[in-house]
PDB file of C-alpha atoms in Angstrom:
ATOM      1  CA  UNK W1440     -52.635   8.609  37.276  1.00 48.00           C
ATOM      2  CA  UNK W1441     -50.916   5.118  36.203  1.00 46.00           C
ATOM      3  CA  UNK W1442     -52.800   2.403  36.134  1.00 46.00           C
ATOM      4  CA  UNK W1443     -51.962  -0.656  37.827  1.00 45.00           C
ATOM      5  CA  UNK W1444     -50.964  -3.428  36.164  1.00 42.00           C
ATOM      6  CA  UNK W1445     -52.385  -6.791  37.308  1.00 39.00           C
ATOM      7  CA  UNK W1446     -51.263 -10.040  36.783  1.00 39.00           C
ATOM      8  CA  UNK W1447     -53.991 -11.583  34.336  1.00 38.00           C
ATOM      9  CA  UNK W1448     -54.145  -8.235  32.442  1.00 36.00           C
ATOM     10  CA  UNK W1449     -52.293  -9.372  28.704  1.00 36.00           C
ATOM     11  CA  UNK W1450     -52.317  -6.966  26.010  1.00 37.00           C
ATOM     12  CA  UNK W1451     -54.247  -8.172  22.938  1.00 37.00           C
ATOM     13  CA  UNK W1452     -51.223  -8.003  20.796  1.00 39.00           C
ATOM     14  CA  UNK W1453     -49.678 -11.169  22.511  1.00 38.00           C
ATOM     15  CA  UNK W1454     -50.693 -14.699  21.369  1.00 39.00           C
ATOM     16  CA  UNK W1455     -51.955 -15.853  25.009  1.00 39.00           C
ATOM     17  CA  UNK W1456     -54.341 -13.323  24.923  1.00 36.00           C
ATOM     18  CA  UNK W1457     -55.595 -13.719  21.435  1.00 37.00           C
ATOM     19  CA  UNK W1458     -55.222 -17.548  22.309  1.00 39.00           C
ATOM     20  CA  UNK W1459     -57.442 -17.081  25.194  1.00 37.00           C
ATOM     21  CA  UNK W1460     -60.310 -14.573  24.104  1.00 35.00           C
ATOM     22  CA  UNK W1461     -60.694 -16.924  21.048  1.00 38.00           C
ATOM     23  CA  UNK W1462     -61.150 -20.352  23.530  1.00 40.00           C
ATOM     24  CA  UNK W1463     -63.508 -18.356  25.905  1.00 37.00           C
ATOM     25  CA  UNK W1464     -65.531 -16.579  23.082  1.00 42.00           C
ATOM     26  CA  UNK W1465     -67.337 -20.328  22.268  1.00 45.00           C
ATOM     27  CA  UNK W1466     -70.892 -19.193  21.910  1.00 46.00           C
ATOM     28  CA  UNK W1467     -73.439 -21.325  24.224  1.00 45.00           C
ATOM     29  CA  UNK W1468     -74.695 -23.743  21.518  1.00 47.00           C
ATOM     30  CA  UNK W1469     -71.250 -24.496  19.900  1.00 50.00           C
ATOM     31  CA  UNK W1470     -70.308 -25.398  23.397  1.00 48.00           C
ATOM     32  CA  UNK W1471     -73.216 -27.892  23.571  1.00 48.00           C
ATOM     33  CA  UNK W1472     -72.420 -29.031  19.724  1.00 50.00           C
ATOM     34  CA  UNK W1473     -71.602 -32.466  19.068  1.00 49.00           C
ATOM     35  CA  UNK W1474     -69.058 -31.725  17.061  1.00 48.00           C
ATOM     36  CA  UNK W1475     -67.215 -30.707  19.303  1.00 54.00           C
ATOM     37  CA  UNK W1476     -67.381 -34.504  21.221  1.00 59.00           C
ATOM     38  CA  UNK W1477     -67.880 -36.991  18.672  1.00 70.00           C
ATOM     39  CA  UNK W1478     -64.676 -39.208  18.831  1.00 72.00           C
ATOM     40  CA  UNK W1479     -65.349 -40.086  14.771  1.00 76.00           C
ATOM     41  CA  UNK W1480     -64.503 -36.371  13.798  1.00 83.00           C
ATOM     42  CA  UNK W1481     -61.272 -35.841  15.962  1.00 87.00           C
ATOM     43  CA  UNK W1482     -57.698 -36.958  15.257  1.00 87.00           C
ATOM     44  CA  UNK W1483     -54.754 -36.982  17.862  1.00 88.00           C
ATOM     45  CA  UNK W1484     -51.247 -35.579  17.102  1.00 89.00           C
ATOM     46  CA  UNK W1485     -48.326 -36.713  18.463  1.00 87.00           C
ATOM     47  CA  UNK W1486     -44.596 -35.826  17.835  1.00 85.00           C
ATOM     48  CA  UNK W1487     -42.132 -35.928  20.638  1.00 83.00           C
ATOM     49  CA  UNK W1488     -43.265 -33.856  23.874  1.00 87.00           C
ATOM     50  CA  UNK W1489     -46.433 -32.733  21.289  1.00 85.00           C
ATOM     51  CA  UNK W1490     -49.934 -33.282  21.592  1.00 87.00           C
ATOM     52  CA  UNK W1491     -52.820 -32.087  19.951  1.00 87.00           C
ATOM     53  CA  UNK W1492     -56.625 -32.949  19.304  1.00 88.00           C
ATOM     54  CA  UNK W1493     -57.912 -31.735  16.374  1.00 87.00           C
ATOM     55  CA  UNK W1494     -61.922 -31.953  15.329  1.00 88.00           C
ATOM     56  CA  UNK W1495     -62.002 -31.931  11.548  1.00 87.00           C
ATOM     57  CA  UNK W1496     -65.125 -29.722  11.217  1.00 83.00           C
ATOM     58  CA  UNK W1497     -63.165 -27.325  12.628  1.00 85.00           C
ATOM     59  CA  UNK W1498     -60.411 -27.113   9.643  1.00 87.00           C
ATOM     60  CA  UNK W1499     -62.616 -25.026   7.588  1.00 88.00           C
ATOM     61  CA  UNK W1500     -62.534 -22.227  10.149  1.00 88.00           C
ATOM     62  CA  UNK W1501     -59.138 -21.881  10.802  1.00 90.00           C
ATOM     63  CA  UNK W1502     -56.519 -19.389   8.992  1.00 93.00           C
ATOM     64  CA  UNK W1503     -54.770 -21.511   5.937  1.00 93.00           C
ATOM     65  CA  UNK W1504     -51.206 -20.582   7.842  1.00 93.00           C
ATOM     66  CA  UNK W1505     -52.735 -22.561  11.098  1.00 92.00           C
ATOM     67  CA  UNK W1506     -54.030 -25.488   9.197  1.00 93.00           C
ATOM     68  CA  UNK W1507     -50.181 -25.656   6.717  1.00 94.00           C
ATOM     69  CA  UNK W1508     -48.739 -26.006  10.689  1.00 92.00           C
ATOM     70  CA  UNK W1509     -51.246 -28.593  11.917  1.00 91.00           C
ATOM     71  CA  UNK W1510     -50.493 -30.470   8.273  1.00 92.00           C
ATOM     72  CA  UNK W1511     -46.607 -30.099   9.118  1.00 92.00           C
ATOM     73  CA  UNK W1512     -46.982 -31.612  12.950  1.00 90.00           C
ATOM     74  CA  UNK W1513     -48.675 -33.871  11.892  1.00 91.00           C
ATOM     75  CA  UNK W1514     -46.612 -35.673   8.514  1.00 92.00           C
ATOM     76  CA  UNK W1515     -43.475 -34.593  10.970  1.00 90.00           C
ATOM     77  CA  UNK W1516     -43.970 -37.922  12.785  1.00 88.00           C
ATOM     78  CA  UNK W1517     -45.652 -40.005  10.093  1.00 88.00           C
ATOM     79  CA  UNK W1518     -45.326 -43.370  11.853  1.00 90.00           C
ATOM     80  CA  UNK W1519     -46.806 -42.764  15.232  1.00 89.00           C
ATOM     81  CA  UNK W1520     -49.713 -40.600  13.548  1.00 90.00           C
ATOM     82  CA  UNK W1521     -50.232 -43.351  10.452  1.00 91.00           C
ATOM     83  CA  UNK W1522     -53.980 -43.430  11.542  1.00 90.00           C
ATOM     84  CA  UNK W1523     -54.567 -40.004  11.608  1.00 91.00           C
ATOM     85  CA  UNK W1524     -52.889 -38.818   8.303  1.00 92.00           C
ATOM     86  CA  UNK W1525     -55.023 -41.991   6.881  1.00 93.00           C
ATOM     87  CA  UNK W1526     -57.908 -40.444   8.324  1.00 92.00           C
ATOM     88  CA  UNK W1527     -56.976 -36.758   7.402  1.00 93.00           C
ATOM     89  CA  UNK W1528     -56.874 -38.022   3.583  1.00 93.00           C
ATOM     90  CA  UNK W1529     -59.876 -40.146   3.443  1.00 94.00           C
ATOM     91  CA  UNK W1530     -62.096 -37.039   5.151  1.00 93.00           C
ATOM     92  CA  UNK W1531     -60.280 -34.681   3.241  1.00 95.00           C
ATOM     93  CA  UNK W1532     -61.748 -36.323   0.190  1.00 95.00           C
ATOM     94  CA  UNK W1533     -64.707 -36.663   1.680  1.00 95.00           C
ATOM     95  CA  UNK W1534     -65.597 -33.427   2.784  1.00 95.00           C
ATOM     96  CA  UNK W1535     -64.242 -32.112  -0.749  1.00 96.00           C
ATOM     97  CA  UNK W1536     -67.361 -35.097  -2.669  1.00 97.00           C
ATOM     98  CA  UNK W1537     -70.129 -33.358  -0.349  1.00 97.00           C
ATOM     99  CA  UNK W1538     -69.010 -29.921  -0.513  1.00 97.00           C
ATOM    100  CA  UNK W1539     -69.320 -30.140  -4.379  1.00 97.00           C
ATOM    101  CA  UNK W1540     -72.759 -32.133  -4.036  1.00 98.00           C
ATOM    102  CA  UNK W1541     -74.357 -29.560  -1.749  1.00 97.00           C
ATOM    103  CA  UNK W1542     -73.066 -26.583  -4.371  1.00 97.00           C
ATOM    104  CA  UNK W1543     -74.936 -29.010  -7.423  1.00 98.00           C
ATOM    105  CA  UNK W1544     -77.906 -28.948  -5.091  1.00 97.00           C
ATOM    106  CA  UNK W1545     -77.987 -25.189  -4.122  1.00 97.00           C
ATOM    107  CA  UNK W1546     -77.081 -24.533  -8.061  1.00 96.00           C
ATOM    108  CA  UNK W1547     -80.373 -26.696  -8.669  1.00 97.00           C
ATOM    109  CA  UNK W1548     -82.916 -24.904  -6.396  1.00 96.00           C
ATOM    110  CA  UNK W1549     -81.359 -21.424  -7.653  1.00 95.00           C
ATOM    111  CA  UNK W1550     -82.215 -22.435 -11.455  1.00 95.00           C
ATOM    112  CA  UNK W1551     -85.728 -23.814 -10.513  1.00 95.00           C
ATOM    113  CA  UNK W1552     -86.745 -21.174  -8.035  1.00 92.00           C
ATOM    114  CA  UNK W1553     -85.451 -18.142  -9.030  1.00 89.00           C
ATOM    115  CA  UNK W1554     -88.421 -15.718 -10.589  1.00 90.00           C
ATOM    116  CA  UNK W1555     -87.604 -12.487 -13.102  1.00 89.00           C
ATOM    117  CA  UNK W1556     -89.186  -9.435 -11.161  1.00 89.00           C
ATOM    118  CA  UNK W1557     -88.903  -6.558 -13.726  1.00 89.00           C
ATOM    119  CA  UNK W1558     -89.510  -3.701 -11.250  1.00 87.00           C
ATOM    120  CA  UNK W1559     -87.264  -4.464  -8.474  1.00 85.00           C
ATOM    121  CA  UNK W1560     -87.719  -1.601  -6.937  1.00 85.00           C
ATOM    122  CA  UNK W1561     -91.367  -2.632  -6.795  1.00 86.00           C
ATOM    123  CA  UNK W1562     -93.445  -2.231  -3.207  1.00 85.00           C
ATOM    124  CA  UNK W1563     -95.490  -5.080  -4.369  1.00 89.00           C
ATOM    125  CA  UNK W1564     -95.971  -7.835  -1.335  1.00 90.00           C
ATOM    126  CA  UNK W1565     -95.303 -10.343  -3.673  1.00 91.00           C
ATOM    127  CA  UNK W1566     -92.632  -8.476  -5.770  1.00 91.00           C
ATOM    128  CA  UNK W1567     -90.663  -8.189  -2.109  1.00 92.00           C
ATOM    129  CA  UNK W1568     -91.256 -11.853  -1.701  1.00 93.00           C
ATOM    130  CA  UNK W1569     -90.322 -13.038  -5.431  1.00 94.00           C
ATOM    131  CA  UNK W1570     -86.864 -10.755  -4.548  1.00 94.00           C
ATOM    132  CA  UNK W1571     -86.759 -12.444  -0.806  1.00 94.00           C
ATOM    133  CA  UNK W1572     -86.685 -15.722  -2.191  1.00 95.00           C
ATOM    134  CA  UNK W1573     -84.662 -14.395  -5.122  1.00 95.00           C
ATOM    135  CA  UNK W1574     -81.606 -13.653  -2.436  1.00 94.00           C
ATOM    136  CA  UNK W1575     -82.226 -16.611  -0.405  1.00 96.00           C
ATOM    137  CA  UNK W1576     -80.854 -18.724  -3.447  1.00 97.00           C
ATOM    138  CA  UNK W1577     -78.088 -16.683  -4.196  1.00 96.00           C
ATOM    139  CA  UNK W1578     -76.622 -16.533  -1.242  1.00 97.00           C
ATOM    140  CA  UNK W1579     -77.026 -19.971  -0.623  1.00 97.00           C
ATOM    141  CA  UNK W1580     -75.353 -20.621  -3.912  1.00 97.00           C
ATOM    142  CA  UNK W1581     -72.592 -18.126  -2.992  1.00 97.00           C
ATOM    143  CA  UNK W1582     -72.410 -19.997   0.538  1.00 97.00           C
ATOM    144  CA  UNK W1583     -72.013 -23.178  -1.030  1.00 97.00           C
ATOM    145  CA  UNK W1584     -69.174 -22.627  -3.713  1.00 97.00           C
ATOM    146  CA  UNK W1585     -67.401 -20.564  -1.591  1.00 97.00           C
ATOM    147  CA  UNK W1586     -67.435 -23.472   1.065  1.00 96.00           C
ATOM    148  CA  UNK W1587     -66.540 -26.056  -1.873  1.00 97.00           C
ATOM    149  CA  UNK W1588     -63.191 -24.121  -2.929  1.00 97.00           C
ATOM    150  CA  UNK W1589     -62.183 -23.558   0.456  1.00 96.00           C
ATOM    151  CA  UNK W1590     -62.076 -27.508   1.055  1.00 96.00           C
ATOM    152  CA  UNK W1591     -60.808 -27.910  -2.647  1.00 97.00           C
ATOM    153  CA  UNK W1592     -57.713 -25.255  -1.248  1.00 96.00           C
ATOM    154  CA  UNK W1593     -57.552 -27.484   2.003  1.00 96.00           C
ATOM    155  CA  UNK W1594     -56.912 -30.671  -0.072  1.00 95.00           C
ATOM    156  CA  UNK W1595     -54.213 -28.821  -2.194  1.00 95.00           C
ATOM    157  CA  UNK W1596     -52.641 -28.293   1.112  1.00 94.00           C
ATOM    158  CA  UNK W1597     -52.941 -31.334   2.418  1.00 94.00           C
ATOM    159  CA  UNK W1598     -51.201 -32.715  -0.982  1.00 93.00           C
ATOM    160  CA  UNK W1599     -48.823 -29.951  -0.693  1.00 93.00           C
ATOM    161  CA  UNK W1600     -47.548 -30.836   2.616  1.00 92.00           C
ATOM    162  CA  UNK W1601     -47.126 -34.672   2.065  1.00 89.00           C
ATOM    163  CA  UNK W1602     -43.371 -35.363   1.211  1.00 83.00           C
ATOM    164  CA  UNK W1603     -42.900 -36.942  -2.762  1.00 74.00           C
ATOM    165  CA  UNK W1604     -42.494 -40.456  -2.880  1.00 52.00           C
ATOM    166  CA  UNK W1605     -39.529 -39.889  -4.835  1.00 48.00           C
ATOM    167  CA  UNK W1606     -37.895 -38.053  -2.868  1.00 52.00           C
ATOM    168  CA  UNK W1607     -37.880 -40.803   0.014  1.00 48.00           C
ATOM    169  CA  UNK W1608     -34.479 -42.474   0.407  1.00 45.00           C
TER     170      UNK W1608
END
């Protein structure tokens, strides 16, 4: 027996449907986040018929060949979106200062509260906790540098994408 083929059925290998399971898979508190609203953290596109809002804290999630697109739409039409490339640089370098301070800090707590537990195989309550706390801080620390170079990559993008000055007739 065939099935029947309706009209909002899309096969997951088409755009529109990834598209559209990735805008309606928002969990419940990202949808009531306030990043998502805050006017400070968004930047407009235009260029010709195109428009686009993008929320910076969002950069860092999206695949490197999405943000090299959103970089090229928006240095395509650098004099209608001279605020937002001005913004896109300043929070670029921004982000890149407190990524790097939070990784100093996490690399701090590791060093101080990290304990030596000889047996870590150990059933010990406070052998378990001493290796608890012991993967706490490395994963934080792992969290943190891995969140640094990704914003250190985004910058290199960012300068990648920007047209040489000499170049410029």
């Amino acid at each position: 027996m065939r099935k029947r083929a309706t009209p909002w059925a899309v096969s997951a290998s088409t755009p529109a449907a990834v598209w559209r399971s990735s805008v309606t898979r928002r969990s419940a508190r990202a949808a009531h986040s306030t990043q998502y609203t805050d006017p400070a953290k968004l930047i407009t596109i235009n260029t010709g018929d195109y428009h686009a809002d993008i929320y910076f804290d969002r950069l860092e999630d999206m695949p490197l060949s999405n943000i090299r697109k959103v970089f090229k739409l928006l240095l395509a039409d650098p004099w209608s979106n001279e605020g937002a490339i001005r913004q896109m640089t300043l929070y670029l370098d921004a982000a890149v200062i407190e990524s790097k301070e939070a990784w100093k800090q996490a690399s701090i707590e590791y060093q101080n509260g990290w304990r030596n537990v000889f047996n870590k195989k150990s059933r010990l309550k406070e052998d378990r906790q001493k290796l608890r706390e012991n993967n706490r801080l490395t994963a934080a620390v792992k969290r943190t540098k891995a969140r640094h170079e990704r914003w250190v990559k985004l910058q290199t993008c960012w300068a990648e994408a920007q047209p040489d000055a000499n170049t410029r007739v």
